[in-house]
Structure formats: C-alpha cells, structure tokens
PDB file of C-alpha atoms in Angstrom:
ATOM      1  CA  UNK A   1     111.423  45.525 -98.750  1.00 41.00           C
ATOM      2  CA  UNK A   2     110.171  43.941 -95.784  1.00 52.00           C
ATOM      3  CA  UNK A   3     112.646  43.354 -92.523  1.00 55.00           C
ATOM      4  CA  UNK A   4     112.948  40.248 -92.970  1.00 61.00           C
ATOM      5  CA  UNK A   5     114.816  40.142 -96.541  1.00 77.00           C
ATOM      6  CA  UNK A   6     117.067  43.735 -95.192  1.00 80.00           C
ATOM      7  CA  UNK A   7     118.155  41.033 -92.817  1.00 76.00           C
ATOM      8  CA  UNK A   8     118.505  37.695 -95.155  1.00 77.00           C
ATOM      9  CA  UNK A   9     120.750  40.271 -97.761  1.00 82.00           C
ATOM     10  CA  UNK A  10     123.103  41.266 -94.931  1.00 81.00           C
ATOM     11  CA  UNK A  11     123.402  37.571 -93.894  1.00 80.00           C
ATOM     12  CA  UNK A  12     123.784  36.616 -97.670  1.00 83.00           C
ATOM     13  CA  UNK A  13     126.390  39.278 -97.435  1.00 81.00           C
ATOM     14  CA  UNK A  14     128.310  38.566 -93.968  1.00 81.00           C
ATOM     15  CA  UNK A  15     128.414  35.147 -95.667  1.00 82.00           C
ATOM     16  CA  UNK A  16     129.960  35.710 -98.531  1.00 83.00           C
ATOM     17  CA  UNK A  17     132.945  37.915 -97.227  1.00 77.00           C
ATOM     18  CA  UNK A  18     133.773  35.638 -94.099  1.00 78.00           C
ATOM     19  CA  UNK A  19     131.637  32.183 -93.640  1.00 80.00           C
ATOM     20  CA  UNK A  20     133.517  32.050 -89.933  1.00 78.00           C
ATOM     21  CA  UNK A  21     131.626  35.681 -88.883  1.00 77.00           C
ATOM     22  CA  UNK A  22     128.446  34.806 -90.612  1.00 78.00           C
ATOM     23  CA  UNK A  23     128.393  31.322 -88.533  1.00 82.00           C
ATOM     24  CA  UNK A  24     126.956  33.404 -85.117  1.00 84.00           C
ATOM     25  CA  UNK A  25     124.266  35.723 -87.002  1.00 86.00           C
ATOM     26  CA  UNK A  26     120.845  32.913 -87.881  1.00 87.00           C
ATOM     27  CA  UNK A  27     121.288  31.794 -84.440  1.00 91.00           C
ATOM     28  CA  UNK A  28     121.414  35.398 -83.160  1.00 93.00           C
ATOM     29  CA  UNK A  29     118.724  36.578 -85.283  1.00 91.00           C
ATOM     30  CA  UNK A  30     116.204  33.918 -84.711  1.00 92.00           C
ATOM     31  CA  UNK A  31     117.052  34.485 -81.017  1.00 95.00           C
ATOM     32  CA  UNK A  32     116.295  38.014 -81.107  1.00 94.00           C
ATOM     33  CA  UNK A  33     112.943  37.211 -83.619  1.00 93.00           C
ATOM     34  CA  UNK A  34     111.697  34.374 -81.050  1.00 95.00           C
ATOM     35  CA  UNK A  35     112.232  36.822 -78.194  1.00 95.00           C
ATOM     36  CA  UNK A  36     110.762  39.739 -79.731  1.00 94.00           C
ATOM     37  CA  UNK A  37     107.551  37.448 -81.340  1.00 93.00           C
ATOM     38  CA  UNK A  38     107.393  36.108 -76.963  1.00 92.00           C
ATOM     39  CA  UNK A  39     107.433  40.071 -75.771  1.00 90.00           C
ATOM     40  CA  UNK A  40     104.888  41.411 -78.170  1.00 91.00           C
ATOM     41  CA  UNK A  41     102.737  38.213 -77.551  1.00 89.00           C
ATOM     42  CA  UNK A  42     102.884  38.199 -73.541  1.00 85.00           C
ATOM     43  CA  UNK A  43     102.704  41.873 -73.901  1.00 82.00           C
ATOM     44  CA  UNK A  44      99.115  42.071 -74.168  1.00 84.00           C
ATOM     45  CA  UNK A  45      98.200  39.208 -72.168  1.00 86.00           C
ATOM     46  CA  UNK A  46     100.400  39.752 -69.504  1.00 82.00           C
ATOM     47  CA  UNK A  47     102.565  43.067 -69.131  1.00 84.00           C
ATOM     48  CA  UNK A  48     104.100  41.816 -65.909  1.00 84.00           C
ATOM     49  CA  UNK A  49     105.858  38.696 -68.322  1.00 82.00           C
ATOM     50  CA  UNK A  50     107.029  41.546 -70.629  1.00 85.00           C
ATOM     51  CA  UNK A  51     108.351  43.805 -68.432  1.00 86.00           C
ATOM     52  CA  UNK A  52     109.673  41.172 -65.968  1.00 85.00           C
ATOM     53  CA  UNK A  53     111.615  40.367 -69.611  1.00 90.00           C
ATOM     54  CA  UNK A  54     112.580  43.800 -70.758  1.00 91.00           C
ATOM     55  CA  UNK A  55     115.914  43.966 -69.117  1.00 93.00           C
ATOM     56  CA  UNK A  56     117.126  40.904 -71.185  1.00 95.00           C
ATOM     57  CA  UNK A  57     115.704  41.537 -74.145  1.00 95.00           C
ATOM     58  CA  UNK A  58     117.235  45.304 -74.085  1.00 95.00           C
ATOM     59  CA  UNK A  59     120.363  43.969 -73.686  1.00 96.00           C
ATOM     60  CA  UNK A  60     119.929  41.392 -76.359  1.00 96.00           C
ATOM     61  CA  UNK A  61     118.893  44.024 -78.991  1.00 95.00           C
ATOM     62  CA  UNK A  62     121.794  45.973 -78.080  1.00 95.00           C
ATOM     63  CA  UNK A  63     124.033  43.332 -78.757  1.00 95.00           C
ATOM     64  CA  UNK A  64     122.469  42.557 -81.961  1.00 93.00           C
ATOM     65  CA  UNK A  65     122.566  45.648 -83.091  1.00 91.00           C
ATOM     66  CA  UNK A  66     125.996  46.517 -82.592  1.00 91.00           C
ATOM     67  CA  UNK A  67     126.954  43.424 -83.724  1.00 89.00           C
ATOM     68  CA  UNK A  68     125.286  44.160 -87.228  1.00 88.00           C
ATOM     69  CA  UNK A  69     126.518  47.761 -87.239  1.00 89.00           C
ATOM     70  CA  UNK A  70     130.674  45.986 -86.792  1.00 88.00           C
ATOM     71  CA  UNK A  71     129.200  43.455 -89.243  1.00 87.00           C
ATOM     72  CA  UNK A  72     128.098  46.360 -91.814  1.00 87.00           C
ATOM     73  CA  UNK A  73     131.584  47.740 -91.145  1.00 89.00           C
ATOM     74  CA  UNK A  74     133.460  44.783 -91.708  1.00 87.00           C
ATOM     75  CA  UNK A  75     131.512  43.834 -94.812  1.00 86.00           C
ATOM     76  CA  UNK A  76     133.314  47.447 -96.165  1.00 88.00           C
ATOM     77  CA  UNK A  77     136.822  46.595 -94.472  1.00 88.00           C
ATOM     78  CA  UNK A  78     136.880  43.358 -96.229  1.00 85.00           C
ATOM     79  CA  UNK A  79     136.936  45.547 -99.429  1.00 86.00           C
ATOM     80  CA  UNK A  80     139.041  48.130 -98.017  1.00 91.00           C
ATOM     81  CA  UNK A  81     141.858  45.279 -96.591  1.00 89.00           C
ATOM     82  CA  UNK A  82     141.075  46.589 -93.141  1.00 90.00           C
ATOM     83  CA  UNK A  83     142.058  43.193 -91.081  1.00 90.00           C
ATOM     84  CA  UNK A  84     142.419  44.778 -87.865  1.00 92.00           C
ATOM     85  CA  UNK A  85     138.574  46.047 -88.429  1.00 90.00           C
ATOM     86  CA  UNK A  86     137.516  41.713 -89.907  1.00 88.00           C
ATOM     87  CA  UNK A  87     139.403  40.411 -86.927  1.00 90.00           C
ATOM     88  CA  UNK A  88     137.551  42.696 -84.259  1.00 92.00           C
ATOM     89  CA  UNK A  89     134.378  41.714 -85.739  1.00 90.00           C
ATOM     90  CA  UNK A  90     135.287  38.283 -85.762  1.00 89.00           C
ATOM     91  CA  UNK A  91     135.827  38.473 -81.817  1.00 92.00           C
ATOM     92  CA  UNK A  92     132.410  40.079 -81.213  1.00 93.00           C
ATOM     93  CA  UNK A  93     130.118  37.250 -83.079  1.00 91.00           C
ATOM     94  CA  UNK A  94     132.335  34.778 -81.513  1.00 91.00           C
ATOM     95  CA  UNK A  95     132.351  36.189 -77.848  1.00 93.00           C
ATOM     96  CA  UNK A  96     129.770  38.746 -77.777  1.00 94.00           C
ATOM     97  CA  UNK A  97     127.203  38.059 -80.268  1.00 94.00           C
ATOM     98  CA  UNK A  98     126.392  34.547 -78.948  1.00 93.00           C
ATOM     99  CA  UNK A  99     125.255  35.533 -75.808  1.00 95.00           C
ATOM    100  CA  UNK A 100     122.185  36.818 -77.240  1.00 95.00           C
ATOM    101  CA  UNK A 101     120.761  32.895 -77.214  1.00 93.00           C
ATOM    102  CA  UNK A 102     121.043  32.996 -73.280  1.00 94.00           C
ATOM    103  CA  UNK A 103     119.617  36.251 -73.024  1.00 96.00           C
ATOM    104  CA  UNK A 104     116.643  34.826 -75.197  1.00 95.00           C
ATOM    105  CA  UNK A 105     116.384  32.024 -72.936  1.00 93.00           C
ATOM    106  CA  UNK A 106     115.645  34.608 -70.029  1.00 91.00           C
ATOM    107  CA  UNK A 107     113.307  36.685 -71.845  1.00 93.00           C
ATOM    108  CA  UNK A 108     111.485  33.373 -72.520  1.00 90.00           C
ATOM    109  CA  UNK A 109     111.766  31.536 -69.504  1.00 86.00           C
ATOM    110  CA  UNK A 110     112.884  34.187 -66.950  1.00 76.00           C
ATOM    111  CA  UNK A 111     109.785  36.361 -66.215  1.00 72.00           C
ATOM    112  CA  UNK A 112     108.064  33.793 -63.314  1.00 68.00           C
ATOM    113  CA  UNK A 113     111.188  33.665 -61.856  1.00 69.00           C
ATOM    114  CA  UNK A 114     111.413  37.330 -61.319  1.00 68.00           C
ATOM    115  CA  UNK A 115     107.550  38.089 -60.410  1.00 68.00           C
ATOM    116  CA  UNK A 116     108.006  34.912 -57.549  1.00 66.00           C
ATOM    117  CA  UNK A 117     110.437  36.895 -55.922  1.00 69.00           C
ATOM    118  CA  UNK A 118     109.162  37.855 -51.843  1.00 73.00           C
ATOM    119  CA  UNK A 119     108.598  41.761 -51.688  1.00 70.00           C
ATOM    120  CA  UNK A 120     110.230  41.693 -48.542  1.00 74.00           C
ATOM    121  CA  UNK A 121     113.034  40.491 -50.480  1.00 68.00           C
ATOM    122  CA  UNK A 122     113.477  44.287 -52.055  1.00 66.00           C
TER     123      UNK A 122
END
C-alpha cells in the first residue's frame, strides 16, 4: 500500500472515533507533504534552500509524527474508554499539531531570509 492511503486509513480512522481530533490532521499532513515535495525539489537545485529549511522542517516532522503516534494511541483508548488518553490527544492537534502550518510556511518561505543574513552577523 502506498503512503499515501497508510495515511488516508488513519485519517478515515481519527475521523471516525473523534471528528473534533481529526479536524487538525489534512491541514497538518498537506503541510508536512507541501514542505517535504519544496525540500526534495530545492534540494537538488539548491542545497543552501534545503538546508537553510531543515531546522523547520525537522521540527515539523517531529510534531507530526508524534502527533500520529498519540493519534494511533487514542484511536485504541477510544475502544479501551481511556478519556484521560482522547482528551490529551485532543490538546496536542489543537495546540501542538497546528503549528506544523507555520513551520511549513518557514520551510517554504524562510530559506532567503536565513542565507541574507551578514557573516559578520555570526
């Protein structure tokens, strides 16, 4: 199965347990697809771009990912009655999670910013 449907399912999923913790994840994951399409693009034309983006986009993918692994876990408390485990969840896509569409917005937009800094600034 390609990535792309592995990540439709678990949206399908997230969904269908809790519509309010599913409402953070599309914008989240077609930040994190937009970003990752811009790195491996600029990559090869420019490796300054990329790695003048790399510091955002790390962080981004680790907030993505954990976000999907307390997703995948509240997907299973949901059936267990775990609400402590739903409501924690909750607060990450609503808090945490959605900072992934600024971070996007530096990996994007950020990188001439960063290479325009003076030397003598360092």
């Amino acid at each position: 199965m390609e990535a792309g449907g592995v990540v439709e399912e678990f949206l399908q999923a997230l969904e269908a347990i809790d519509p309010e913790l599913g409402d953070a994840w599309p914008e989240a994951v077609a930040a994190l697809r937009e970003a990752t399409t811009w790195i491996l693009t600029n990559g090869t034309t420019d490796p300054s771009d990329a790695l003048a983006a790399a510091t955002p986009y790390l962080r981004m993918f680790g907030l993505v990912a954990g976000g999907w692994v307390m997703a995948r876990q509240a997907i299973e408390a949901r059936r267990l009655g775990d609400h402590a485990k739903l409501a924690t969840a909750r607060f990450y896509a609503d808090n945490i999670l959605v900072q992934s569409e600024g971070l996007a917005a530096q990996v994007l937009r950020g990188g001439p910013t960063v290479l325009g800094l003076p030397a003598d600034l360092f």
